[in-house]
Tab-separated table of C-alpha atoms in Angstrom:
chain	number	residue	atom	x	y	z
A	11	UNK	CA	90.514	15.382	95.607
A	12	UNK	CA	89.210	18.765	96.387
A	13	UNK	CA	85.315	18.124	95.927
A	14	UNK	CA	85.865	15.123	98.138
A	15	UNK	CA	87.280	16.834	100.714
A	16	UNK	CA	84.417	19.322	100.770
A	17	UNK	CA	82.158	16.743	100.652
A	18	UNK	CA	83.982	15.321	103.717
A	19	UNK	CA	83.520	18.772	105.566
A	20	UNK	CA	79.900	19.110	104.587
A	21	UNK	CA	79.273	15.766	106.258
A	22	UNK	CA	80.860	16.333	109.255
A	23	UNK	CA	79.021	19.245	110.044
A	24	UNK	CA	76.105	17.675	109.810
A	25	UNK	CA	77.241	15.013	111.829
A	26	UNK	CA	78.309	17.423	114.257
A	27	UNK	CA	74.754	18.865	113.850
A	28	UNK	CA	73.149	15.463	114.536
A	29	UNK	CA	75.299	15.257	117.618
A	30	UNK	CA	74.245	18.305	119.506
A	31	UNK	CA	71.002	17.973	118.466
A	32	UNK	CA	70.927	14.777	120.238
A	33	UNK	CA	72.847	15.708	123.116
A	34	UNK	CA	70.450	18.545	123.665
A	35	UNK	CA	67.936	15.850	123.680
A	36	UNK	CA	69.454	13.552	126.151
A	37	UNK	CA	68.660	16.528	128.926
A	38	UNK	CA	65.016	15.504	128.805
A	39	UNK	CA	63.534	12.744	130.725
A	40	UNK	CA	61.240	12.568	128.066
A	41	UNK	CA	61.385	12.971	124.053
A	42	UNK	CA	58.249	12.533	121.897
A	43	UNK	CA	58.703	12.762	118.153
A	44	UNK	CA	55.994	11.908	115.307
A	45	UNK	CA	57.107	8.960	113.296
A	46	UNK	CA	56.574	10.115	109.854
A	47	UNK	CA	57.783	7.922	106.950
A	48	UNK	CA	60.850	10.015	105.461
A	49	UNK	CA	60.277	8.499	101.955
A	50	UNK	CA	56.939	10.721	101.795
A	51	UNK	CA	58.480	13.697	102.967
A	52	UNK	CA	61.398	13.206	100.074
A	53	UNK	CA	58.654	13.165	97.443
A	54	UNK	CA	57.569	16.565	98.376
A	55	UNK	CA	60.753	18.633	99.452
A	56	UNK	CA	63.448	16.225	97.754
A	57	UNK	CA	66.797	16.260	98.595
A	58	UNK	CA	66.448	18.832	101.717
A	59	UNK	CA	65.226	15.948	103.632
A	60	UNK	CA	67.908	13.085	102.860
A	61	UNK	CA	70.437	16.091	103.519
A	62	UNK	CA	68.789	16.977	106.785
A	63	UNK	CA	70.023	13.895	108.649
A	64	UNK	CA	66.737	13.754	109.959
A	65	UNK	CA	66.201	9.929	109.774
A	66	UNK	CA	69.780	9.184	111.228
A	67	UNK	CA	68.640	11.355	114.117
A	68	UNK	CA	65.189	9.483	114.274
A	69	UNK	CA	67.293	6.141	114.582
A	70	UNK	CA	69.886	7.589	117.076
A	71	UNK	CA	66.683	8.715	119.133
A	72	UNK	CA	65.110	5.313	119.176
A	73	UNK	CA	68.569	3.784	120.129
A	74	UNK	CA	70.467	6.105	122.479
A	75	UNK	CA	67.516	7.537	124.447
A	76	UNK	CA	66.041	5.759	127.659
A	77	UNK	CA	62.222	5.993	126.531
A	78	UNK	CA	61.597	7.971	123.530
A	79	UNK	CA	58.117	8.541	122.699
A	80	UNK	CA	56.853	7.852	118.948
A	81	UNK	CA	53.588	9.461	118.162
A	82	UNK	CA	51.439	7.524	115.240
A	83	UNK	CA	52.752	8.982	111.659
A	84	UNK	CA	48.911	9.400	110.299
A	85	UNK	CA	48.201	11.595	113.318
A	86	UNK	CA	46.814	14.929	111.527
A	87	UNK	CA	49.203	17.069	114.253
A	88	UNK	CA	49.304	19.904	111.789
A	89	UNK	CA	45.549	20.268	111.361
A	90	UNK	CA	44.659	19.898	115.023
A	91	UNK	CA	44.341	22.740	117.403
A	92	UNK	CA	46.688	22.111	120.423
A	93	UNK	CA	44.031	23.803	122.890
A	94	UNK	CA	40.712	22.522	121.759
A	95	UNK	CA	41.054	19.554	119.415
A	96	UNK	CA	39.676	20.601	116.835
A	97	UNK	CA	40.851	19.823	113.209
A	98	UNK	CA	41.242	22.133	110.537
A	99	UNK	CA	42.007	21.708	106.709
A	100	UNK	CA	44.640	24.063	106.267
A	101	UNK	CA	47.020	24.237	103.134
A	102	UNK	CA	50.778	23.764	103.157
A	103	UNK	CA	51.055	27.882	102.681
A	104	UNK	CA	49.122	29.001	105.606
A	105	UNK	CA	51.412	29.193	108.787
A	106	UNK	CA	49.337	30.349	111.246
A	107	UNK	CA	46.753	28.247	112.773
A	108	UNK	CA	43.688	30.369	114.155
A	109	UNK	CA	41.020	28.448	116.200
A	110	UNK	CA	37.530	29.516	116.908
A	111	UNK	CA	38.255	28.605	120.425
A	112	UNK	CA	40.781	31.528	120.250
A	113	UNK	CA	43.849	29.389	120.223
A	114	UNK	CA	46.336	31.370	117.102
A	115	UNK	CA	49.908	29.722	117.029
A	116	UNK	CA	52.543	29.079	114.164
A	117	UNK	CA	51.233	26.032	112.583
A	118	UNK	CA	54.589	23.934	113.198
A	119	UNK	CA	54.495	25.270	117.231
A	120	UNK	CA	51.269	24.336	117.443
A	121	UNK	CA	52.039	20.747	115.581
A	122	UNK	CA	55.010	20.264	117.887
A	123	UNK	CA	52.837	20.831	120.916
A	124	UNK	CA	49.991	18.548	119.812
A	125	UNK	CA	52.778	15.512	119.464
A	126	UNK	CA	53.707	16.101	122.960
A	127	UNK	CA	50.459	16.303	124.264
A	128	UNK	CA	49.366	13.364	122.286
A	129	UNK	CA	52.812	11.286	122.996
A	130	UNK	CA	52.265	11.723	126.658
A	131	UNK	CA	48.560	10.690	126.236
A	132	UNK	CA	47.072	13.924	127.363
A	133	UNK	CA	43.352	15.247	126.286
A	134	UNK	CA	43.027	18.827	124.702
A	135	UNK	CA	41.289	19.806	128.592
A	136	UNK	CA	44.841	18.678	129.869
A	137	UNK	CA	46.712	20.922	127.666
A	138	UNK	CA	50.351	21.849	129.068
A	139	UNK	CA	52.251	24.287	129.191
A	140	UNK	CA	49.327	27.024	128.922
A	141	UNK	CA	50.169	28.232	131.903
A	142	UNK	CA	54.054	27.700	132.268
A	143	UNK	CA	56.128	30.395	132.891
A	144	UNK	CA	58.506	32.105	130.097
A	145	UNK	CA	61.348	29.726	129.116
A	146	UNK	CA	64.206	31.199	131.982
A	147	UNK	CA	67.284	32.800	130.469
A	148	UNK	CA	69.589	29.835	131.986
A	149	UNK	CA	67.656	27.811	129.787
A	150	UNK	CA	67.691	29.611	126.457
A	151	UNK	CA	71.451	29.909	127.243
A	152	UNK	CA	71.976	26.572	127.765
A	153	UNK	CA	70.316	25.588	124.413
A	154	UNK	CA	72.385	28.639	122.446
A	155	UNK	CA	75.498	27.157	123.932
A	156	UNK	CA	74.858	23.503	123.055
A	157	UNK	CA	73.052	24.019	119.664
A	158	UNK	CA	74.621	27.389	118.440
A	159	UNK	CA	78.062	26.534	118.224
A	160	UNK	CA	77.501	25.096	114.830
A	161	UNK	CA	77.139	27.205	111.910
A	162	UNK	CA	74.811	24.723	110.602
A	163	UNK	CA	71.899	24.984	113.398
A	164	UNK	CA	70.088	28.180	113.850
A	165	UNK	CA	68.948	28.961	117.642
A	166	UNK	CA	65.652	31.396	118.046
A	167	UNK	CA	63.088	31.787	120.776
A	168	UNK	CA	59.571	31.975	119.508
A	169	UNK	CA	57.820	34.791	122.074
C-alpha cells in the first residue's frame, strides 16, 4: 500500500511538471520541436527517457497547440553550427560546439537554436536572436513562476 502511494505521488509530480511545461509553451505563438523517435533514445538512456514523460509532452504538444512545428528526426541539429550551418562531427561527450566561423555555444543550446531556425524555415544567414537583447527580468520571473513551483523542474538562465 505504501509503495503504491509513493508511486502515485511520483507520478503526480511528473504530471504536474508536464502540465506546467505545456502551460508555459502555450504562452508562445509557435513552438518548434524535434520529432525524435523516443524508442531510440531509450536504447541509449534507458529508464531516464521513460520516466521523463517526454513522449506524453510531445503528444500533448501536437494535440493542444494551435500550430506545433515539428522538425524531422533525422536533422543533425547537435552537429550543425547555428550561425553558418557547417556540420561538425562531435562525440556525445563534447558539450561545446566551436565553429571556424567564430560561433561557440553549449551543444544543447546550439541544437535548440538550429531546431528553431529549421522549424521557421530560415537559412543560416537569416539566423535569429543574435541581435536580440537580453531576456528581460519579467520574462525570467514568468518562467520561474510557472515552472519553478514544481520541485522536479529546475529553472536556470544561461548567460
